[in-house]
Amino acid sequence: MTKHNATRPVSPDIVTSTSFKAHPDAIGFSANDLQLDAPHFYTRWSNPTVAALEDKLAELEGGEAGLCFASGMAAISALFLTHLSNGDHLILSDVCYAGVAELVHDILPKYGIAVSAVDTSNLAEIAAAVRPQTKLIHVETPGNPILRLADIEAISRIATGCSAKLSIDSTIATPVATQPLSLGADYVVHSLSKYLCGHGDAIAGGIVGKADALASIRREALIHHGACLSPVSAWLILRGIETLDARMAVHERNARAVAEFLQNHPKVKRVFWPGLPSHPQHDLAKRQMANFSSLLAFSVEKGPDLARWLAENVKTFSYAVSLGKAKSLIFYIPSQDIINSSYRLGDAASARYKDWIGEGAFRVSIGLEDPKLLISELEAALENV
Ligand SMILES: *Cc1c(COP(=O)(O)O)cnc(C)c1O
């Protein structure tokens, strides 16, 4: 075969093989002996297509290494369960992705892990929650679903001061907006199911950080808890990442148009989007986000009525959960429901949540459509309530 015939694809291939031919000198049978430079052996341990995505994530976040999982939740639970054990203490955002809130309130205490859920936009509250047993601070910024931000650099100083690790869920920001490792975080975690995939057709999660730390998480949690990423999903996400920069530019432009429309609409009480000067933390957003992304939240007087109208009538939007895809999504989250079911907030924190967004938040993920279509649909919806 001449070199002209050698197969050198421009785009990634999907390697679906579950195992790889091994040499007895190159790899041991136990995952506990897995070396950083070991060849691929079994796809739950590592896989070439998944490894290509891991390398890409590390490059995007400016980290040493990446590690992928079957979902964002699998990545986050792997991080928690590798770093925390009986007697340890976790501090995290009291308002964050509902699945993470339920994991820490319902599951971690069964393993003897103590949790303090605090308002991570308030540095004094984080500092006051620190205990000698605090091992990990986990912060989502911007926070789902109300777009509250946290100052990564300032929180990293608190984490360093108490020798805890800091992990940042940067799913909503994406690496286009923010690189948490450069601001002092030890880990950045992503639900790759959102903007990085970009098309709402694959579920995946990832962590970026120091190579040796991720090797421990690979050995302990990925291989033994077993939530490995399918190579087909890894391939879809690699393909999505090729257009990430271009998509984020359009996401932001469209979100700005919609946020400004909502802000000027008489029936809209409040709009939260980090790119609006009216966002209470707009200065922090400007400092920490090079792109304001496209998740926004707004409230109206008759939230449940508007939710019903939207669910029955929208065509450009989909009335559905999730975020970060080419198609726009809208979903209503009643405040008391999520406070009770996911966040378990006390009186002061509940009052703070409702001060921010009122009795319910419309969480809107603005897609890549013509913003005029999105605005005219919201205009029609608001006319009907
Ligand atoms: C979606 C999401 C998750 C969970 O990710 P999955 O891929 O759905 O498991 C975690 N954090 C944030 C901020 C999310 O938006």
XYZ file of C-alpha atoms and ligand atoms in Angstrom:
400
model
C 0.000 0.000 0.000
C 1.415 3.393 -0.928
C 1.108 6.274 1.466
C -1.563 7.726 -0.842
C -3.842 4.872 0.100
C -3.285 5.104 3.843
C -6.548 5.810 5.624
C -6.273 9.106 7.437
C -9.782 10.439 7.974
C -10.283 14.156 8.484
C -13.227 13.629 10.824
C -13.253 11.253 13.798
C -14.168 7.609 13.336
C -16.399 5.622 15.663
C -14.618 2.680 17.234
C -17.312 0.493 18.725
C -15.159 -2.470 19.709
C -15.660 -3.402 23.367
C -12.164 -4.857 23.739
C -8.720 -4.409 22.206
C -5.924 -6.862 21.460
C -3.555 -6.754 24.408
C 0.022 -7.756 25.161
C 0.584 -9.216 28.635
C 3.499 -6.843 29.254
C 1.455 -3.754 28.325
C -1.517 -3.968 30.678
C -2.619 -5.780 33.819
C -5.981 -7.470 34.313
C -7.066 -5.287 37.249
C -8.246 -1.701 36.738
C -6.435 -0.896 39.990
C -3.136 -1.276 38.132
C -4.186 0.923 35.192
C -1.388 3.285 34.141
C -1.965 6.683 32.532
C -0.249 5.598 29.314
C -1.834 2.139 29.085
C -3.183 1.037 25.688
C -6.932 0.628 25.195
C -8.066 -2.686 26.685
C -11.793 -2.667 27.393
C -14.180 0.135 26.398
C -15.513 0.679 29.926
C -11.913 1.590 30.875
C -11.085 3.657 27.794
C -11.912 3.782 24.091
C -10.310 5.624 21.150
C -13.409 7.643 20.180
C -14.152 8.551 23.794
C -10.457 9.392 24.300
C -10.592 11.774 21.330
C -13.467 13.582 23.058
C -11.593 13.586 26.390
C -8.571 15.182 24.718
C -10.786 17.739 22.993
C -12.429 18.712 26.293
C -9.040 19.113 27.965
C -7.928 21.358 25.097
C -11.112 23.492 25.286
C -10.798 23.952 29.050
C -7.011 24.353 29.126
C -6.644 21.349 31.444
C -4.227 18.440 31.579
C -6.782 15.718 30.894
C -10.454 14.954 30.375
C -12.655 12.072 31.457
C -16.036 11.206 29.959
C -19.116 9.496 31.342
C -22.510 8.277 30.184
C -24.166 11.490 31.458
C -23.494 14.733 33.264
C -24.991 13.201 36.412
C -22.615 10.231 36.121
C -19.664 12.643 35.878
C -20.797 14.627 38.923
C -21.615 11.587 41.073
C -18.240 10.053 40.104
C -16.474 13.221 41.211
C -18.408 13.340 44.496
C -17.971 9.660 45.325
C -14.252 9.682 44.555
C -13.571 12.750 46.691
C -15.969 12.231 49.558
C -16.387 9.423 52.028
C -17.845 8.795 55.463
C -17.273 11.849 57.694
C -16.427 14.262 54.878
C -18.274 17.488 54.135
C -19.419 18.985 50.836
C -20.422 22.612 50.215
C -22.491 23.305 47.116
C -24.867 25.768 45.484
C -28.299 25.586 47.137
C -29.928 26.314 43.773
C -28.489 24.166 41.021
C -29.366 21.410 38.588
C -32.241 19.547 40.281
C -30.644 16.119 39.822
C -27.511 17.263 41.643
C -29.575 18.766 44.473
C -31.468 15.482 44.899
C -28.238 13.446 44.747
C -26.682 15.419 47.586
C -29.804 15.582 49.753
C -30.981 11.971 49.318
C -27.995 9.800 48.387
C -24.773 11.256 49.853
C -26.048 11.246 53.473
C -26.546 7.459 53.138
C -22.752 7.225 52.810
C -22.140 9.432 55.846
C -21.292 12.528 53.794
C -22.457 15.837 55.254
C -23.722 18.533 52.903
C -24.123 22.302 53.279
C -26.187 23.854 50.507
C -25.483 27.598 50.473
C -26.029 30.617 48.268
C -22.766 30.478 46.334
C -23.261 34.032 45.074
C -22.521 35.052 48.677
C -18.857 34.547 49.590
C -19.464 35.092 53.312
C -22.027 32.298 53.309
C -19.554 29.901 51.700
C -16.774 30.853 54.110
C -19.106 30.406 57.098
C -20.045 26.894 55.938
C -16.444 25.640 55.912
C -15.677 22.891 58.462
C -12.452 20.988 59.179
C -14.009 18.072 57.245
C -14.804 20.121 54.119
C -13.218 18.282 51.186
C -15.052 19.656 48.173
C -16.842 22.849 47.121
C -19.097 22.333 44.104
C -20.487 25.389 42.358
C -22.729 25.769 39.343
C -22.322 29.067 37.508
C -24.476 30.323 35.921
C -26.846 28.332 38.116
C -29.817 26.505 36.714
C -32.668 27.567 36.551
C -32.414 31.176 37.790
C -29.093 32.264 36.250
C -27.455 33.220 39.508
C -23.671 33.495 39.153
C -20.800 32.669 41.450
C -17.352 34.275 41.485
C -15.036 31.364 40.663
C -11.772 33.149 41.430
C -12.938 34.358 44.858
C -14.360 30.936 45.756
C -11.104 29.267 44.699
C -9.334 31.356 47.365
C -11.762 30.045 50.007
C -11.194 26.470 48.786
C -7.414 26.887 48.898
C -7.662 28.380 52.372
C -9.427 25.284 53.709
C -7.557 22.749 51.520
C -10.755 21.694 49.774
C -11.019 21.000 46.062
C -13.205 23.257 43.937
C -15.329 21.864 41.119
C -17.291 24.090 38.771
C -20.310 22.923 36.782
C -19.802 25.061 33.683
C -22.488 23.424 31.540
C -24.399 26.652 30.951
C -21.318 28.828 30.389
C -19.458 26.378 28.095
C -15.693 26.697 27.557
C -16.400 29.449 25.028
C -17.514 31.710 27.885
C -15.441 30.672 30.885
C -12.425 28.530 31.660
C -12.797 27.743 35.362
C -9.403 26.016 35.689
C -7.653 29.264 34.775
C -9.625 30.942 37.599
C -8.372 28.484 40.203
C -10.832 25.581 40.032
C -9.485 22.043 40.398
C -12.162 20.486 38.221
C -14.615 21.663 35.614
C -17.595 19.418 34.928
C -19.987 19.498 32.008
C -23.180 17.939 30.956
C -22.060 17.419 27.365
C -25.720 16.733 26.538
C -26.294 20.491 26.288
C -24.326 23.124 24.319
C -21.313 20.919 23.582
C -23.490 18.368 21.828
C -25.667 21.189 20.570
C -28.379 19.173 18.882
C -30.183 17.444 21.733
C -29.427 13.944 20.460
C -26.803 12.526 22.844
C -26.405 12.308 26.614
C -22.892 12.535 28.052
C -20.813 14.110 30.801
C -17.209 15.108 31.257
C -14.653 16.288 33.812
C -11.437 18.181 33.075
C -8.612 18.590 35.576
C -5.165 17.306 36.549
C -4.170 14.052 34.841
C -3.350 12.134 38.026
C -6.571 13.212 39.754
C -8.625 12.125 36.755
C -6.764 8.812 36.615
C -8.018 8.136 40.163
C -11.575 9.013 39.171
C -11.246 6.751 36.110
C -10.046 3.816 38.231
C -12.423 4.296 41.133
C -15.614 5.630 39.650
C -15.683 5.280 35.875
C -14.471 1.705 35.762
C -16.119 0.442 38.946
C -19.407 2.344 38.953
C -19.450 1.669 35.243
C -21.194 4.652 33.636
C -18.962 4.695 30.553
C -19.823 6.782 27.521
C -20.945 5.085 24.324
C -18.486 5.737 21.464
C -21.441 6.659 19.239
C -22.492 9.416 21.671
C -18.863 10.537 21.989
C -18.737 10.857 18.211
C -21.945 12.923 18.105
C -20.519 15.275 20.717
C -17.175 15.574 18.921
C -19.116 16.564 15.832
C -21.135 19.105 17.826
C -17.969 20.653 19.253
C -16.714 21.452 15.734
C -19.376 24.176 15.526
C -19.370 25.221 19.204
C -17.786 28.648 18.713
C -20.056 29.560 15.829
C -23.159 28.266 17.597
C -22.387 30.105 20.840
C -22.053 33.379 18.940
C -25.542 32.915 17.456
C -26.999 31.591 20.734
C -25.798 34.735 22.492
C -27.021 37.095 19.763
C -30.481 35.477 19.762
C -30.685 35.377 23.560
C -29.902 39.084 23.692
C -32.731 39.875 21.265
C -35.229 37.769 23.215
C -34.063 39.013 26.641
C -34.413 42.635 25.515
C -37.875 41.940 24.098
C -38.984 40.291 27.362
C -37.486 43.039 29.489
C -39.572 45.641 27.672
C -42.818 43.654 27.737
C -45.368 45.018 30.242
C -46.556 41.534 31.301
C -43.067 40.312 32.151
C -42.090 40.953 35.754
C -38.420 39.997 35.690
C -35.896 38.639 33.206
C -32.566 37.135 34.134
C -29.849 36.777 31.539
C -26.235 37.467 32.500
C -25.778 39.706 29.452
C -28.481 42.186 30.499
C -27.198 45.231 32.405
C -30.210 44.688 34.706
C -28.846 41.304 35.861
C -27.841 41.830 39.519
C -24.409 40.339 38.800
C -23.817 41.801 35.354
C -20.368 43.113 36.355
C -19.277 39.650 37.436
C -20.771 38.228 34.231
C -18.694 40.644 32.155
C -15.565 39.703 34.063
C -16.124 35.956 34.048
C -18.001 35.229 30.815
C -16.689 35.964 27.325
C -20.082 34.873 25.970
C -23.343 35.159 27.940
C -24.752 31.894 26.559
C -28.460 31.524 25.832
C -30.206 30.292 28.939
C -32.550 32.868 30.414
C -35.301 32.920 33.008
C -38.340 35.150 33.272
C -41.458 35.445 35.388
C -44.970 36.715 34.760
C -48.066 37.204 36.926
C -49.972 34.233 35.493
C -47.200 31.668 35.134
C -49.334 28.489 35.089
C -51.681 29.979 32.434
C -48.783 30.983 30.211
C -47.224 27.533 30.680
C -50.450 25.860 29.508
C -50.756 28.140 26.491
C -47.145 27.505 25.501
C -47.410 23.730 25.921
C -50.473 23.638 23.648
C -49.493 26.184 21.014
C -45.799 26.701 20.437
C -44.263 25.749 17.092
C -40.863 27.428 16.931
C -40.139 26.702 20.605
C -40.597 23.238 22.072
C -42.243 23.103 25.472
C -39.638 20.749 26.957
C -36.805 20.455 29.449
C -33.082 20.487 28.679
C -31.060 23.300 27.151
C -28.295 24.129 24.737
C -29.665 22.720 21.531
C -30.170 24.293 18.115
C -33.923 24.343 18.704
C -35.350 26.672 21.345
C -36.858 25.173 24.482
C -39.114 26.665 27.131
C -40.343 25.141 30.385
C -42.113 26.434 33.498
C -40.714 25.629 36.938
C -43.067 26.559 39.822
C -40.912 27.889 42.647
C -42.527 26.134 45.601
C -42.460 22.782 43.776
C -38.742 22.838 43.103
C -37.987 24.298 46.554
C -39.796 21.338 48.157
C -38.881 18.522 45.811
C -35.273 19.282 44.893
C -33.752 22.111 46.901
C -35.263 21.628 50.420
C -34.581 25.309 51.119
C -35.159 26.786 54.558
C -37.312 29.889 55.065
C -34.598 32.463 54.376
C -33.309 30.708 51.256
C -36.869 30.135 49.972
C -37.606 33.821 50.397
C -34.398 34.647 48.531
C -35.326 32.308 45.675
C -38.771 33.908 45.341
C -37.324 37.407 45.657
C -35.235 36.563 42.639
C -37.765 34.887 40.326
C -41.187 35.070 42.002
C -43.681 32.172 42.106
C -42.321 30.476 39.013
C -39.541 30.649 36.437
C -39.859 30.156 32.729
C -36.535 28.633 31.838
C -35.781 29.411 28.222
C -32.961 27.975 26.150
C -32.666 30.113 23.072
C -31.676 28.192 19.969
C -30.348 29.103 16.567
C -33.610 30.041 14.838
C -34.365 33.470 13.413
C -34.926 35.517 16.602
C -37.898 37.278 14.970
C -39.771 33.968 14.982
C -38.973 33.410 18.648
C -40.050 36.900 19.633
C -43.309 36.751 17.668
C -44.196 33.448 19.308
C -43.530 34.843 22.798
C -45.477 37.969 21.889
C -48.497 35.871 20.894
C -48.177 33.797 24.053
C -48.067 36.846 26.313
C -51.092 38.355 24.555
C -53.097 35.279 25.541
C -52.611 35.497 29.301
C -28.202 18.811 32.368
C -27.337 19.258 33.456
C -26.707 18.338 34.304
C -26.928 16.851 34.188
O -26.477 16.352 32.970
P -27.081 15.066 32.219
O -26.224 14.963 31.013
O -28.523 15.339 31.927
O -26.921 13.926 33.171
C -25.865 18.828 35.284
N -25.664 20.157 35.441
C -26.273 21.061 34.659
C -26.019 22.513 34.887
C -27.128 20.648 33.643
O -27.730 21.563 32.875
